Amino acid sequence: RKRVGHHRGGQRTSLHQVPGNAPRPRSIPAAPPRHAMARSSMDKYGKIGDQAFARMEKVNSDLLALTYGALVTQLLRDIEDVDAVNATLEKMGYKIGLRIVDEFLAKSNVGPCQDFRETCEVLGKVGLRMFLGTSAECVQWNRELTACTLVLPENPLADYVELPPHLTNRLWYSNLICGVVRGALEQLQMRVECRFQKDTLNGDEHNMIRLELKEVMREDYGDDD
């Protein structure tokens, strides 16, 4: 059973179903070498993400972490099957992701992305910054540039959480994030697979989410007649 406490009174973070801001830095795996243009783009999106986050409404991060912890705890009590809880958290996040795209487009000041790689940079530097309060690095790209790993130096959802041994390496506590990413990208006509690879709650050094593009969907407008 999770133990969730709160110690950061007064700190505030962005809120839109997906919470948080956490101040404790960790080292992250180095990103592969990039061209100067790609590096410039990444720096640009980092600044855009900070500006967008500053415009978001704020809520107490302790309350947010406790609320999410209570949600996961209740699901474990009601469902009693860890795999089903993981799936439920992902589905809940998916529904959130479908809804937040319009707000992202309205408040982020980001133009259309040229490819999946740029989309992931925007997701990591702007989207997660706006709604989760932290940014992610995009690393470990495949040769086709259709899959990468998002490395989160911090996971605000997991603040003050300690998993008991019987849930370690079984419960993906923050699986809501994967659902949000899947739902948001599907609204942008990209079907993706998104899953946690590593989680500091399981004793891993980093929080790592694997993201893979499965299909670029085409909008069907139907017959004009």
PDB file of C-alpha atoms in Angstrom:
ATOM      1  CA  ARG A   1       0.000   0.000   0.000  1.00  0.00           C
ATOM      2  CA  LYS A   2       1.415   3.367  -0.987  1.00  0.00           C
ATOM      3  CA  ARG A   3       2.550   5.841   1.591  1.00  0.00           C
ATOM      4  CA  VAL A   4       2.186   9.416   0.442  1.00  0.00           C
ATOM      5  CA  GLY A   5       3.235  12.382   2.549  1.00  0.00           C
ATOM      6  CA  HIS A   6       3.548  16.106   1.940  1.00  0.00           C
ATOM      7  CA  HIS A   7       6.355  18.422   2.914  1.00  0.00           C
ATOM      8  CA  ARG A   8       6.513  21.243   0.371  1.00  0.00           C
ATOM      9  CA  GLY A   9       3.930  23.634   1.702  1.00  0.00           C
ATOM     10  CA  GLY A  10       3.355  26.604  -0.533  1.00  0.00           C
ATOM     11  CA  GLN A  11       5.028  25.306  -3.691  1.00  0.00           C
ATOM     12  CA  ARG A  12       2.792  25.554  -6.693  1.00  0.00           C
ATOM     13  CA  THR A  13       2.607  23.836 -10.006  1.00  0.00           C
ATOM     14  CA  SER A  14       0.552  23.646 -13.188  1.00  0.00           C
ATOM     15  CA  LEU A  15      -2.714  21.724 -13.151  1.00  0.00           C
ATOM     16  CA  HIS A  16      -4.860  20.160 -15.833  1.00  0.00           C
ATOM     17  CA  GLN A  17      -5.603  16.643 -14.606  1.00  0.00           C
ATOM     18  CA  VAL A  18      -1.876  15.872 -14.933  1.00  0.00           C
ATOM     19  CA  PRO A  19      -0.074  17.510 -12.011  1.00  0.00           C
ATOM     20  CA  GLY A  20       3.061  18.618 -10.463  1.00  0.00           C
ATOM     21  CA  ASN A  21       6.447  20.187 -10.161  1.00  0.00           C
ATOM     22  CA  ALA A  22       9.402  18.634  -8.353  1.00  0.00           C
ATOM     23  CA  PRO A  23      12.662  20.387  -7.537  1.00  0.00           C
ATOM     24  CA  ARG A  24      15.127  17.526  -7.001  1.00  0.00           C
ATOM     25  CA  PRO A  25      17.448  17.145 -10.038  1.00  0.00           C
ATOM     26  CA  ARG A  26      18.882  13.809 -11.139  1.00  0.00           C
ATOM     27  CA  SER A  27      21.358  13.032 -13.875  1.00  0.00           C
ATOM     28  CA  ILE A  28      19.869  11.697 -17.089  1.00  0.00           C
ATOM     29  CA  PRO A  29      21.344   9.662 -19.937  1.00  0.00           C
ATOM     30  CA  ALA A  30      23.130  11.779 -22.487  1.00  0.00           C
ATOM     31  CA  ALA A  31      21.225  12.423 -25.674  1.00  0.00           C
ATOM     32  CA  PRO A  32      22.795  11.282 -28.934  1.00  0.00           C
ATOM     33  CA  PRO A  33      24.737  13.895 -30.938  1.00  0.00           C
ATOM     34  CA  ARG A  34      22.505  16.352 -32.790  1.00  0.00           C
ATOM     35  CA  HIS A  35      23.056  18.787 -35.584  1.00  0.00           C
ATOM     36  CA  ALA A  36      23.306  22.415 -34.591  1.00  0.00           C
ATOM     37  CA  MET A  37      19.851  23.103 -36.022  1.00  0.00           C
ATOM     38  CA  ALA A  38      18.298  20.339 -33.892  1.00  0.00           C
ATOM     39  CA  ARG A  39      20.039  21.663 -30.777  1.00  0.00           C
ATOM     40  CA  SER A  40      18.805  25.179 -31.510  1.00  0.00           C
ATOM     41  CA  SER A  41      15.269  23.853 -31.942  1.00  0.00           C
ATOM     42  CA  MET A  42      15.470  21.994 -28.628  1.00  0.00           C
ATOM     43  CA  ASP A  43      16.637  25.135 -26.819  1.00  0.00           C
ATOM     44  CA  LYS A  44      13.838  27.112 -28.473  1.00  0.00           C
ATOM     45  CA  TYR A  45      11.194  24.679 -27.303  1.00  0.00           C
ATOM     46  CA  GLY A  46      12.616  24.716 -23.797  1.00  0.00           C
ATOM     47  CA  LYS A  47      12.053  28.461 -23.638  1.00  0.00           C
ATOM     48  CA  ILE A  48       8.573  28.141 -25.132  1.00  0.00           C
ATOM     49  CA  GLY A  49       7.744  25.497 -22.543  1.00  0.00           C
ATOM     50  CA  ASP A  50       8.847  27.740 -19.673  1.00  0.00           C
ATOM     51  CA  GLN A  51       6.780  30.616 -21.032  1.00  0.00           C
ATOM     52  CA  ALA A  52       3.711  28.415 -21.505  1.00  0.00           C
ATOM     53  CA  PHE A  53       4.051  26.997 -17.998  1.00  0.00           C
ATOM     54  CA  ALA A  54       4.168  30.529 -16.584  1.00  0.00           C
ATOM     55  CA  ARG A  55       0.775  31.227 -18.174  1.00  0.00           C
ATOM     56  CA  MET A  56      -0.916  28.154 -16.731  1.00  0.00           C
ATOM     57  CA  GLU A  57      -3.114  28.232 -13.651  1.00  0.00           C
ATOM     58  CA  LYS A  58      -1.298  26.924 -10.576  1.00  0.00           C
ATOM     59  CA  VAL A  59      -2.341  24.610  -7.773  1.00  0.00           C
ATOM     60  CA  ASN A  60      -0.578  23.354  -4.650  1.00  0.00           C
ATOM     61  CA  SER A  61       1.670  20.470  -5.711  1.00  0.00           C
ATOM     62  CA  ASP A  62       1.327  18.625  -2.390  1.00  0.00           C
ATOM     63  CA  LEU A  63      -2.437  18.464  -2.764  1.00  0.00           C
ATOM     64  CA  LEU A  64      -2.057  17.251  -6.319  1.00  0.00           C
ATOM     65  CA  ALA A  65       0.356  14.457  -5.390  1.00  0.00           C
ATOM     66  CA  LEU A  66      -1.861  13.363  -2.510  1.00  0.00           C
ATOM     67  CA  THR A  67      -4.971  13.376  -4.701  1.00  0.00           C
ATOM     68  CA  TYR A  68      -3.342  11.185  -7.328  1.00  0.00           C
ATOM     69  CA  GLY A  69      -2.015   8.863  -4.638  1.00  0.00           C
ATOM     70  CA  ALA A  70      -5.505   8.502  -3.224  1.00  0.00           C
ATOM     71  CA  LEU A  71      -6.816   7.666  -6.701  1.00  0.00           C
ATOM     72  CA  VAL A  72      -4.271   4.888  -7.250  1.00  0.00           C
ATOM     73  CA  THR A  73      -4.864   3.509  -3.756  1.00  0.00           C
ATOM     74  CA  GLN A  74      -8.624   3.366  -4.336  1.00  0.00           C
ATOM     75  CA  LEU A  75      -8.165   1.604  -7.669  1.00  0.00           C
ATOM     76  CA  LEU A  76      -6.001  -1.030  -6.019  1.00  0.00           C
ATOM     77  CA  ARG A  77      -8.679  -1.596  -3.385  1.00  0.00           C
ATOM     78  CA  ASP A  78     -11.534  -1.755  -5.878  1.00  0.00           C
ATOM     79  CA  ILE A  79      -9.928  -3.753  -8.672  1.00  0.00           C
ATOM     80  CA  GLU A  80      -7.383  -5.858  -6.744  1.00  0.00           C
ATOM     81  CA  ASP A  81      -5.598  -6.817  -9.964  1.00  0.00           C
ATOM     82  CA  VAL A  82      -2.398  -4.876 -10.600  1.00  0.00           C
ATOM     83  CA  ASP A  83      -2.401  -5.341 -14.369  1.00  0.00           C
ATOM     84  CA  ALA A  84      -5.993  -4.117 -14.527  1.00  0.00           C
ATOM     85  CA  VAL A  85      -5.050  -1.066 -12.443  1.00  0.00           C
ATOM     86  CA  ASN A  86      -2.224  -0.302 -14.879  1.00  0.00           C
ATOM     87  CA  ALA A  87      -4.673  -0.525 -17.776  1.00  0.00           C
ATOM     88  CA  THR A  88      -7.250   1.623 -15.987  1.00  0.00           C
ATOM     89  CA  LEU A  89      -4.727   4.377 -15.272  1.00  0.00           C
ATOM     90  CA  GLU A  90      -3.655   4.357 -18.918  1.00  0.00           C
ATOM     91  CA  LYS A  91      -7.263   4.604 -20.132  1.00  0.00           C
ATOM     92  CA  MET A  92      -7.968   7.473 -17.756  1.00  0.00           C
ATOM     93  CA  GLY A  93      -4.934   9.309 -19.075  1.00  0.00           C
ATOM     94  CA  TYR A  94      -5.975   8.593 -22.660  1.00  0.00           C
ATOM     95  CA  LYS A  95      -9.292  10.362 -22.114  1.00  0.00           C
ATOM     96  CA  ILE A  96      -7.476  13.323 -20.584  1.00  0.00           C
ATOM     97  CA  GLY A  97      -5.072  13.476 -23.524  1.00  0.00           C
ATOM     98  CA  LEU A  98      -7.940  13.631 -26.006  1.00  0.00           C
ATOM     99  CA  ARG A  99      -9.277  16.716 -24.241  1.00  0.00           C
ATOM    100  CA  ILE A 100      -6.180  18.783 -23.531  1.00  0.00           C
ATOM    101  CA  VAL A 101      -4.946  19.167 -27.113  1.00  0.00           C
ATOM    102  CA  ASP A 102      -7.125  22.204 -27.770  1.00  0.00           C
ATOM    103  CA  GLU A 103      -5.795  23.943 -24.666  1.00  0.00           C
ATOM    104  CA  PHE A 104      -2.236  23.055 -25.647  1.00  0.00           C
ATOM    105  CA  LEU A 105      -2.659  24.520 -29.124  1.00  0.00           C
ATOM    106  CA  ALA A 106      -4.279  27.658 -27.733  1.00  0.00           C
ATOM    107  CA  LYS A 107      -1.698  28.377 -25.040  1.00  0.00           C
ATOM    108  CA  SER A 108       1.605  26.934 -26.259  1.00  0.00           C
ATOM    109  CA  ASN A 109       2.266  29.224 -29.252  1.00  0.00           C
ATOM    110  CA  VAL A 110       3.799  26.271 -31.081  1.00  0.00           C
ATOM    111  CA  GLY A 111       3.347  25.936 -34.828  1.00  0.00           C
ATOM    112  CA  PRO A 112       2.899  22.725 -36.819  1.00  0.00           C
ATOM    113  CA  CYS A 113       5.659  20.119 -36.419  1.00  0.00           C
ATOM    114  CA  GLN A 114       7.479  18.865 -39.488  1.00  0.00           C
ATOM    115  CA  ASP A 115       8.038  15.265 -38.367  1.00  0.00           C
ATOM    116  CA  PHE A 116       7.731  12.839 -35.472  1.00  0.00           C
ATOM    117  CA  ARG A 117      11.080  13.832 -34.024  1.00  0.00           C
ATOM    118  CA  GLU A 118      10.046  17.462 -33.731  1.00  0.00           C
ATOM    119  CA  THR A 119       6.688  16.357 -32.313  1.00  0.00           C
ATOM    120  CA  CYS A 120       8.461  14.464 -29.536  1.00  0.00           C
ATOM    121  CA  GLU A 121      10.675  17.462 -28.740  1.00  0.00           C
ATOM    122  CA  VAL A 122       7.568  19.639 -28.435  1.00  0.00           C
ATOM    123  CA  LEU A 123       5.907  16.989 -26.294  1.00  0.00           C
ATOM    124  CA  GLY A 124       8.884  16.729 -23.971  1.00  0.00           C
ATOM    125  CA  LYS A 125       9.815  20.405 -23.727  1.00  0.00           C
ATOM    126  CA  VAL A 126       6.441  22.130 -24.018  1.00  0.00           C
ATOM    127  CA  GLY A 127       3.554  19.708 -23.441  1.00  0.00           C
ATOM    128  CA  LEU A 128       4.902  17.982 -20.350  1.00  0.00           C
ATOM    129  CA  ARG A 129       6.181  21.282 -19.022  1.00  0.00           C
ATOM    130  CA  MET A 130       2.753  22.881 -19.352  1.00  0.00           C
ATOM    131  CA  PHE A 131       0.674  20.131 -17.814  1.00  0.00           C
ATOM    132  CA  LEU A 132       3.086  18.153 -15.641  1.00  0.00           C
ATOM    133  CA  GLY A 133       5.435  20.915 -14.573  1.00  0.00           C
ATOM    134  CA  THR A 134       8.597  19.151 -15.727  1.00  0.00           C
ATOM    135  CA  SER A 135      10.366  18.613 -19.045  1.00  0.00           C
ATOM    136  CA  ALA A 136      11.665  15.437 -20.651  1.00  0.00           C
ATOM    137  CA  GLU A 137      14.678  14.684 -22.825  1.00  0.00           C
ATOM    138  CA  CYS A 138      14.167  12.683 -26.032  1.00  0.00           C
ATOM    139  CA  VAL A 139      16.928  10.089 -26.322  1.00  0.00           C
ATOM    140  CA  GLN A 140      17.623   6.633 -27.773  1.00  0.00           C
ATOM    141  CA  TRP A 141      16.118   7.279 -31.199  1.00  0.00           C
ATOM    142  CA  ASN A 142      15.869   4.364 -33.601  1.00  0.00           C
ATOM    143  CA  ARG A 143      17.350   4.638 -37.088  1.00  0.00           C
ATOM    144  CA  GLU A 144      13.992   5.427 -38.687  1.00  0.00           C
ATOM    145  CA  LEU A 145      13.299   8.221 -36.156  1.00  0.00           C
ATOM    146  CA  THR A 146       9.970   6.644 -35.299  1.00  0.00           C
ATOM    147  CA  ALA A 147      10.750   5.678 -31.694  1.00  0.00           C
ATOM    148  CA  CYS A 148      12.503   7.336 -28.785  1.00  0.00           C
ATOM    149  CA  THR A 149      12.698   7.337 -25.010  1.00  0.00           C
ATOM    150  CA  LEU A 150      11.420  10.233 -22.903  1.00  0.00           C
ATOM    151  CA  VAL A 151      13.553  10.673 -19.805  1.00  0.00           C
ATOM    152  CA  LEU A 152      11.899  12.570 -16.970  1.00  0.00           C
ATOM    153  CA  PRO A 153      14.432  13.865 -14.430  1.00  0.00           C
ATOM    154  CA  GLU A 154      11.475  14.222 -12.072  1.00  0.00           C
ATOM    155  CA  ASN A 155       8.028  12.682 -11.853  1.00  0.00           C
ATOM    156  CA  PRO A 156       5.796  14.939  -9.749  1.00  0.00           C
ATOM    157  CA  LEU A 157       3.075  12.303  -9.597  1.00  0.00           C
ATOM    158  CA  ALA A 158       5.367  10.036  -7.618  1.00  0.00           C
ATOM    159  CA  ASP A 159       6.503  12.540  -4.991  1.00  0.00           C
ATOM    160  CA  TYR A 160       6.507  11.054  -1.478  1.00  0.00           C
ATOM    161  CA  VAL A 161       5.472   7.620  -2.779  1.00  0.00           C
ATOM    162  CA  GLU A 162       7.026   4.332  -1.713  1.00  0.00           C
ATOM    163  CA  LEU A 163       5.792   1.098  -3.261  1.00  0.00           C
ATOM    164  CA  PRO A 164       5.530  -1.967  -1.032  1.00  0.00           C
ATOM    165  CA  PRO A 165       7.509  -5.028  -2.180  1.00  0.00           C
ATOM    166  CA  HIS A 166       4.475  -6.857  -3.596  1.00  0.00           C
ATOM    167  CA  LEU A 167       3.826  -3.961  -6.026  1.00  0.00           C
ATOM    168  CA  THR A 168       7.421  -3.234  -7.040  1.00  0.00           C
ATOM    169  CA  ASN A 169       8.051  -3.970 -10.730  1.00  0.00           C
ATOM    170  CA  ARG A 170       4.345  -4.744 -11.140  1.00  0.00           C
ATOM    171  CA  LEU A 171       2.491  -1.461 -10.654  1.00  0.00           C
ATOM    172  CA  TRP A 172       3.252   1.349 -13.099  1.00  0.00           C
ATOM    173  CA  TYR A 173       2.166   3.987 -10.658  1.00  0.00           C
ATOM    174  CA  SER A 174       2.255   6.889 -13.139  1.00  0.00           C
ATOM    175  CA  ASN A 175       0.773   5.045 -16.112  1.00  0.00           C
ATOM    176  CA  LEU A 176      -1.683   7.928 -16.425  1.00  0.00           C
ATOM    177  CA  ILE A 177       1.114   9.870 -18.170  1.00  0.00           C
ATOM    178  CA  CYS A 178       1.410   7.243 -20.917  1.00  0.00           C
ATOM    179  CA  GLY A 179      -2.306   7.446 -21.548  1.00  0.00           C
ATOM    180  CA  VAL A 180      -2.232  11.235 -21.763  1.00  0.00           C
ATOM    181  CA  VAL A 181       0.555  11.088 -24.341  1.00  0.00           C
ATOM    182  CA  ARG A 182      -1.252   8.446 -26.397  1.00  0.00           C
ATOM    183  CA  GLY A 183      -4.544  10.330 -26.357  1.00  0.00           C
ATOM    184  CA  ALA A 184      -3.026  13.703 -27.188  1.00  0.00           C
ATOM    185  CA  LEU A 185      -1.012  12.377 -30.126  1.00  0.00           C
ATOM    186  CA  GLU A 186      -3.999  10.446 -31.435  1.00  0.00           C
ATOM    187  CA  GLN A 187      -5.926  13.717 -31.565  1.00  0.00           C
ATOM    188  CA  LEU A 188      -3.073  14.964 -33.757  1.00  0.00           C
ATOM    189  CA  GLN A 189      -3.497  11.970 -36.098  1.00  0.00           C
ATOM    190  CA  MET A 190      -0.604   9.917 -34.731  1.00  0.00           C
ATOM    191  CA  ARG A 191      -1.263   6.467 -33.310  1.00  0.00           C
ATOM    192  CA  VAL A 192       1.515   5.620 -30.879  1.00  0.00           C
ATOM    193  CA  GLU A 193       2.503   3.031 -28.321  1.00  0.00           C
ATOM    194  CA  CYS A 194       3.601   4.580 -25.038  1.00  0.00           C
ATOM    195  CA  ARG A 195       4.815   2.616 -22.017  1.00  0.00           C
ATOM    196  CA  PHE A 196       7.056   2.971 -19.005  1.00  0.00           C
ATOM    197  CA  GLN A 197      10.459   1.333 -19.358  1.00  0.00           C
ATOM    198  CA  LYS A 198      11.914   2.358 -16.023  1.00  0.00           C
ATOM    199  CA  ASP A 199      10.548   3.957 -12.873  1.00  0.00           C
ATOM    200  CA  THR A 200      12.448   5.274  -9.880  1.00  0.00           C
ATOM    201  CA  LEU A 201       9.713   3.800  -7.663  1.00  0.00           C
ATOM    202  CA  ASN A 202      10.997   0.393  -8.764  1.00  0.00           C
ATOM    203  CA  GLY A 203      14.548   1.287  -7.832  1.00  0.00           C
ATOM    204  CA  ASP A 204      15.583   2.427 -11.311  1.00  0.00           C
ATOM    205  CA  GLU A 205      17.879   5.420 -11.672  1.00  0.00           C
ATOM    206  CA  HIS A 206      15.621   7.244 -14.127  1.00  0.00           C
ATOM    207  CA  ASN A 207      11.996   7.581 -15.165  1.00  0.00           C
ATOM    208  CA  MET A 208      11.955   6.441 -18.792  1.00  0.00           C
ATOM    209  CA  ILE A 209       8.969   6.211 -21.148  1.00  0.00           C
ATOM    210  CA  ARG A 210       9.280   4.497 -24.525  1.00  0.00           C
ATOM    211  CA  LEU A 211       7.307   6.169 -27.310  1.00  0.00           C
ATOM    212  CA  GLU A 212       6.865   4.565 -30.732  1.00  0.00           C
ATOM    213  CA  LEU A 213       4.952   5.829 -33.746  1.00  0.00           C
ATOM    214  CA  LYS A 214       2.710   3.110 -35.168  1.00  0.00           C
ATOM    215  CA  GLU A 215       0.674   4.976 -37.765  1.00  0.00           C
ATOM    216  CA  VAL A 216       0.083   8.432 -39.151  1.00  0.00           C
ATOM    217  CA  MET A 217      -3.663   8.541 -39.560  1.00  0.00           C
ATOM    218  CA  ARG A 218      -5.433  10.363 -42.339  1.00  0.00           C
ATOM    219  CA  GLU A 219      -8.550  12.376 -41.678  1.00  0.00           C
ATOM    220  CA  ASP A 220     -11.575  11.119 -43.567  1.00  0.00           C
ATOM    221  CA  TYR A 221     -13.799  14.016 -44.509  1.00  0.00           C
ATOM    222  CA  GLY A 222     -16.278  11.827 -46.401  1.00  0.00           C
ATOM    223  CA  ASP A 223     -17.827  12.551 -49.753  1.00  0.00           C
ATOM    224  CA  ASP A 224     -18.683  16.126 -50.516  1.00  0.00           C
ATOM    225  CA  ASP A 225     -21.864  15.108 -52.252  1.00  0.00           C
TER     226      ASP A 225
END
